[in-house]
Short mmCIF file of C-alpha atoms in Angstrom, two decimals:
data_model
loop_
_atom_site.label_atom_id
_atom_site.label_comp_id
_atom_site.label_asym_id
_atom_site.label_seq_id
_atom_site.Cartn_x
_atom_site.Cartn_y
_atom_site.Cartn_z
CA MET A 13 114.08 84.23 85.59
CA SER A 14 112.88 84.51 88.63
CA MET A 15 108.61 85.63 88.24
CA ALA A 16 108.75 82.46 84.99
CA ARG A 17 110.11 79.94 87.65
CA ASP A 18 107.72 80.81 89.53
CA LEU A 19 105.15 81.39 87.00
CA ALA A 20 105.37 77.45 86.54
CA LYS A 21 105.56 76.79 89.30
CA SER A 22 101.79 77.79 90.54
CA LEU A 23 100.66 76.82 86.69
CA GLU A 24 103.21 73.19 87.84
CA ALA A 25 104.45 72.83 84.59
CA GLU A 26 108.05 73.19 82.93
CA VAL A 27 110.28 76.03 82.61
CA GLU A 28 111.40 76.06 78.88
CA ILE A 29 112.67 79.62 78.05
CA SER A 30 112.93 80.99 74.59
CA GLU A 31 115.10 83.91 72.76
CA THR A 32 114.12 86.05 71.40
CA THR A 33 113.42 90.57 71.32
CA TRP A 34 111.48 93.29 72.15
CA GLY A 35 110.59 94.55 67.88
CA ASN A 36 109.65 90.47 68.47
CA ALA A 37 108.18 89.81 70.82
CA VAL A 38 104.69 89.82 70.01
CA LEU A 39 105.30 88.13 66.15
CA ASP A 40 106.84 84.85 68.97
CA LEU A 41 102.99 85.25 71.09
CA GLN A 42 101.24 85.19 67.61
CA ALA A 43 103.04 82.43 66.07
CA ASN A 44 102.76 80.22 69.47
CA LYS A 45 106.73 80.38 69.72
CA ILE A 46 106.02 81.69 74.13
CA ASP A 47 103.46 81.56 76.33
CA ILE A 48 103.84 84.28 77.42
CA MET A 49 106.77 87.71 77.55
CA PHE A 50 107.97 89.77 80.71
CA GLY A 51 108.11 93.25 80.49
CA LEU A 52 106.36 94.78 77.50
CA SER A 53 104.80 97.86 77.26
CA PRO A 54 101.08 97.50 76.45
CA THR A 55 100.88 100.36 74.07
CA PRO A 56 97.57 100.07 71.88
CA SER A 57 99.19 98.63 67.97
CA ARG A 58 100.25 95.66 71.18
CA ALA A 59 96.89 95.92 71.28
CA LEU A 60 95.45 94.49 68.43
CA VAL A 61 97.27 91.67 68.49
CA VAL A 62 98.17 90.29 71.87
CA GLU A 63 96.88 90.80 75.62
CA PHE A 64 97.72 91.97 78.14
CA THR A 65 98.11 91.09 81.99
CA ARG A 66 97.35 94.16 84.74
CA PRO A 67 100.83 96.26 84.65
CA ILE A 68 104.11 94.05 86.88
CA MET A 69 104.85 97.50 87.60
CA GLN A 70 105.46 100.78 87.26
CA ASN A 71 108.28 101.67 84.91
CA THR A 72 109.82 105.51 85.51
CA PHE A 73 110.67 107.97 83.04
CA THR A 74 113.79 109.37 82.56
CA ILE A 75 116.87 110.92 81.28
CA ILE A 76 120.66 110.25 81.00
CA ALA A 77 121.30 113.30 80.84
CA LYS A 78 125.41 115.36 79.51
CA PRO A 79 126.81 117.13 82.43
CA GLY A 80 125.77 120.01 84.14
CA LEU A 81 122.42 119.60 82.75
CA GLU A 82 120.13 119.18 85.47
CA PRO A 83 116.98 119.82 84.88
CA LYS A 84 113.98 120.27 87.33
CA THR A 85 110.90 119.26 85.29
CA TRP A 86 109.99 118.51 81.56
CA GLU A 87 109.59 122.02 80.62
CA GLU A 88 113.35 122.94 80.93
CA LEU A 89 113.71 120.03 77.82
CA ASN A 90 111.10 121.59 75.68
CA LYS A 91 112.65 124.29 73.60
CA PRO A 92 115.10 124.19 70.41
CA GLU A 93 118.26 123.68 71.59
CA VAL A 94 117.99 121.55 73.53
CA ARG A 95 118.05 117.82 72.11
CA ILE A 96 117.09 114.45 72.92
CA ALA A 97 117.96 111.41 71.82
CA VAL A 98 114.84 108.32 71.35
CA ASP A 99 115.00 105.08 70.32
CA ILE A 100 112.34 104.59 66.71
CA GLY A 101 109.03 103.96 67.30
CA SER A 102 109.45 102.87 71.62
CA THR A 103 107.75 104.44 74.70
CA HIS A 104 110.28 106.85 74.41
CA ASP A 105 109.80 108.76 70.88
CA LEU A 106 105.88 108.45 71.93
CA PHE A 107 106.71 110.33 75.22
CA ALA A 108 109.39 112.60 73.97
CA ARG A 109 106.96 113.31 71.01
CA ARG A 110 104.09 114.26 73.53
CA VAL A 111 106.27 115.71 76.57
CA LEU A 112 108.59 117.67 74.15
CA PRO A 113 107.14 118.94 70.93
CA LYS A 114 109.85 121.74 71.18
CA ALA A 115 112.60 119.86 71.65
CA THR A 116 115.33 118.31 68.95
CA LEU A 117 114.66 114.78 68.25
CA VAL A 118 117.57 112.55 67.42
CA ALA A 119 116.12 109.75 66.86
CA LEU A 120 118.22 106.70 66.11
CA LYS A 121 117.17 103.42 65.33
CA THR A 122 118.40 101.52 68.54
CA PRO A 123 118.88 102.13 72.33
CA ASP A 124 122.12 101.35 72.29
CA GLU A 125 123.02 104.46 69.39
CA ALA A 126 120.48 107.33 72.21
CA THR A 127 122.40 105.95 74.23
CA LEU A 128 125.65 106.65 72.90
CA SER A 129 125.15 109.80 71.09
CA VAL A 130 125.07 111.83 74.14
CA GLN A 131 128.39 110.03 74.80
CA THR A 132 129.72 111.54 71.74
CA GLY A 133 127.67 114.82 71.55
CA ARG A 134 125.87 114.17 69.18
CA ALA A 135 122.39 115.22 72.19
CA ASP A 136 121.93 116.65 75.53
CA ALA A 137 120.26 114.10 76.39
CA VAL A 138 118.26 110.78 76.30
CA ILE A 139 115.44 109.18 77.71
CA GLN A 140 114.71 105.80 78.77
CA VAL A 141 112.30 104.36 81.08
CA ALA A 142 114.68 103.44 84.72
CA MET A 143 114.27 99.77 84.32
CA LEU A 144 117.28 100.56 81.64
CA SER A 145 118.45 103.49 82.48
CA LEU A 146 119.74 101.75 85.91
CA VAL A 147 121.21 99.29 83.41
CA THR A 148 122.73 101.46 81.57
CA VAL A 149 124.51 103.81 83.35
CA LYS A 150 125.77 100.99 85.80
CA LYS A 151 127.84 99.32 83.25
CA ASN A 152 129.32 103.03 82.19
CA ALA A 153 129.06 105.44 83.99
CA ASN A 154 130.35 107.99 82.40
CA VAL A 155 127.14 107.80 79.50
CA GLY A 156 125.93 111.00 81.69
CA LYS A 157 123.30 110.70 85.23
CA ILE A 158 120.28 109.75 85.64
CA VAL A 159 117.86 112.90 86.58
CA VAL A 160 113.92 112.43 87.00
CA PRO A 161 112.87 115.60 86.03
CA GLY A 162 109.22 116.86 87.27
CA PRO A 163 106.63 115.70 87.22
CA ILE A 164 107.41 112.09 87.13
CA VAL A 165 105.35 110.24 85.03
CA ARG A 166 105.39 106.33 84.99
CA GLN A 167 103.90 103.50 82.35
CA PRO A 168 102.96 99.71 83.08
CA THR A 169 105.19 97.45 82.32
CA CYS A 170 102.52 94.08 81.58
CA ALA A 171 103.07 91.05 80.58
CA GLY A 172 101.72 89.36 77.15
CA VAL A 173 99.91 86.86 75.79
CA ARG A 174 98.27 85.51 72.75
CA ALA A 175 94.79 86.71 71.96
CA GLU A 176 93.03 83.85 72.85
CA ASP A 177 89.24 83.08 72.69
CA SER A 178 89.29 81.93 76.32
CA SER A 179 90.99 84.13 78.78
CA ARG A 180 91.25 82.00 81.58
CA PHE A 181 95.96 81.66 81.28
CA ARG A 182 95.15 85.64 81.26
CA THR A 183 93.00 85.27 84.30
CA PHE A 184 94.85 83.16 86.41
CA VAL A 185 98.44 85.19 85.41
CA ASP A 186 96.46 88.23 86.58
CA ASN A 187 95.83 86.53 89.83
CA TRP A 188 99.03 85.19 90.21
CA LEU A 189 100.22 89.01 90.16
CA GLU A 190 97.87 90.24 92.22
CA PHE A 191 98.61 87.99 94.92
CA ASN A 192 102.52 87.82 94.75
CA ARG A 193 101.98 92.13 94.40
CA SER A 194 100.36 92.21 97.16
CA SER A 195 102.81 90.49 99.73
CA GLY A 196 105.84 92.39 98.20
CA VAL A 197 107.37 89.93 95.96
CA VAL A 198 107.13 91.66 93.09
CA THR A 199 109.25 94.14 93.86
CA SER A 200 112.35 91.59 95.08
CA TRP A 201 111.54 90.08 91.98
CA ILE A 202 113.21 93.23 90.00
CA THR A 203 115.07 94.17 92.63
CA SER A 204 116.81 91.12 92.24
CA SER A 205 116.26 91.47 88.92
CA LEU A 206 118.45 94.24 88.94
CA ASP A 207 120.66 93.45 91.17
CA LEU A 208 122.13 90.61 88.82
CA VAL A 209 123.35 94.02 86.65
CA GLY A 210 125.27 95.47 89.57
CA VAL A 211 122.39 97.48 90.22
CA GLN A 212 122.15 98.62 94.03
CA LYS A 213 119.61 99.78 95.87
CA GLU A 214 121.41 102.49 96.99
CA ASP A 215 122.23 103.36 92.41
CA ILE A 216 118.47 103.26 92.29
CA PRO A 217 117.26 107.62 92.96
CA ALA A 218 114.60 108.18 95.47
CA ASP A 219 111.99 108.94 93.18
CA ILE A 220 112.09 105.68 90.74
CA GLN A 221 109.54 103.40 92.51
CA PHE A 222 108.37 99.80 90.99
#
């Protein structure tokens, strides 16, 4: 909300919040239901139909692991006896198939189902980007422990906007992001959003940076 309010203020506009989901965000942009969606991964398939700003942050790939599983590297997980849960079609899914081709994937419909599979013993770990795993573990510490295997891999998280003939709006958002990132404001927005759900600075592993 802080980002949206500041962007609107910079544009001398009013904020109108519209509820959507990750799955529907691109469709809502295309249908002119929303003007911008923060926190989208700029996948090639999405980029065919919407445009993306410069990165808001770099989101670290993590795992939430069952007790006793603390791999130092991704390669330690890349074997058939290790069961890795992912939500189907997500960046977690794409990442797992690329980096852990030998692991046994437990592909489930939603992030919640993937997380639950670790608790029930169906999977040994679930792959989630840091912004999601931090919240997941804060809400339910019994689900497992956040581990950041090496080499550390991060993916850009951007804002999605409609693909239009004029790039004026996207260019403005890019400049607005760069201005606020250089002064540390973007990082403070991110940590403040985590604080709203109870994630404190001390809860964030040192290897996770935004």
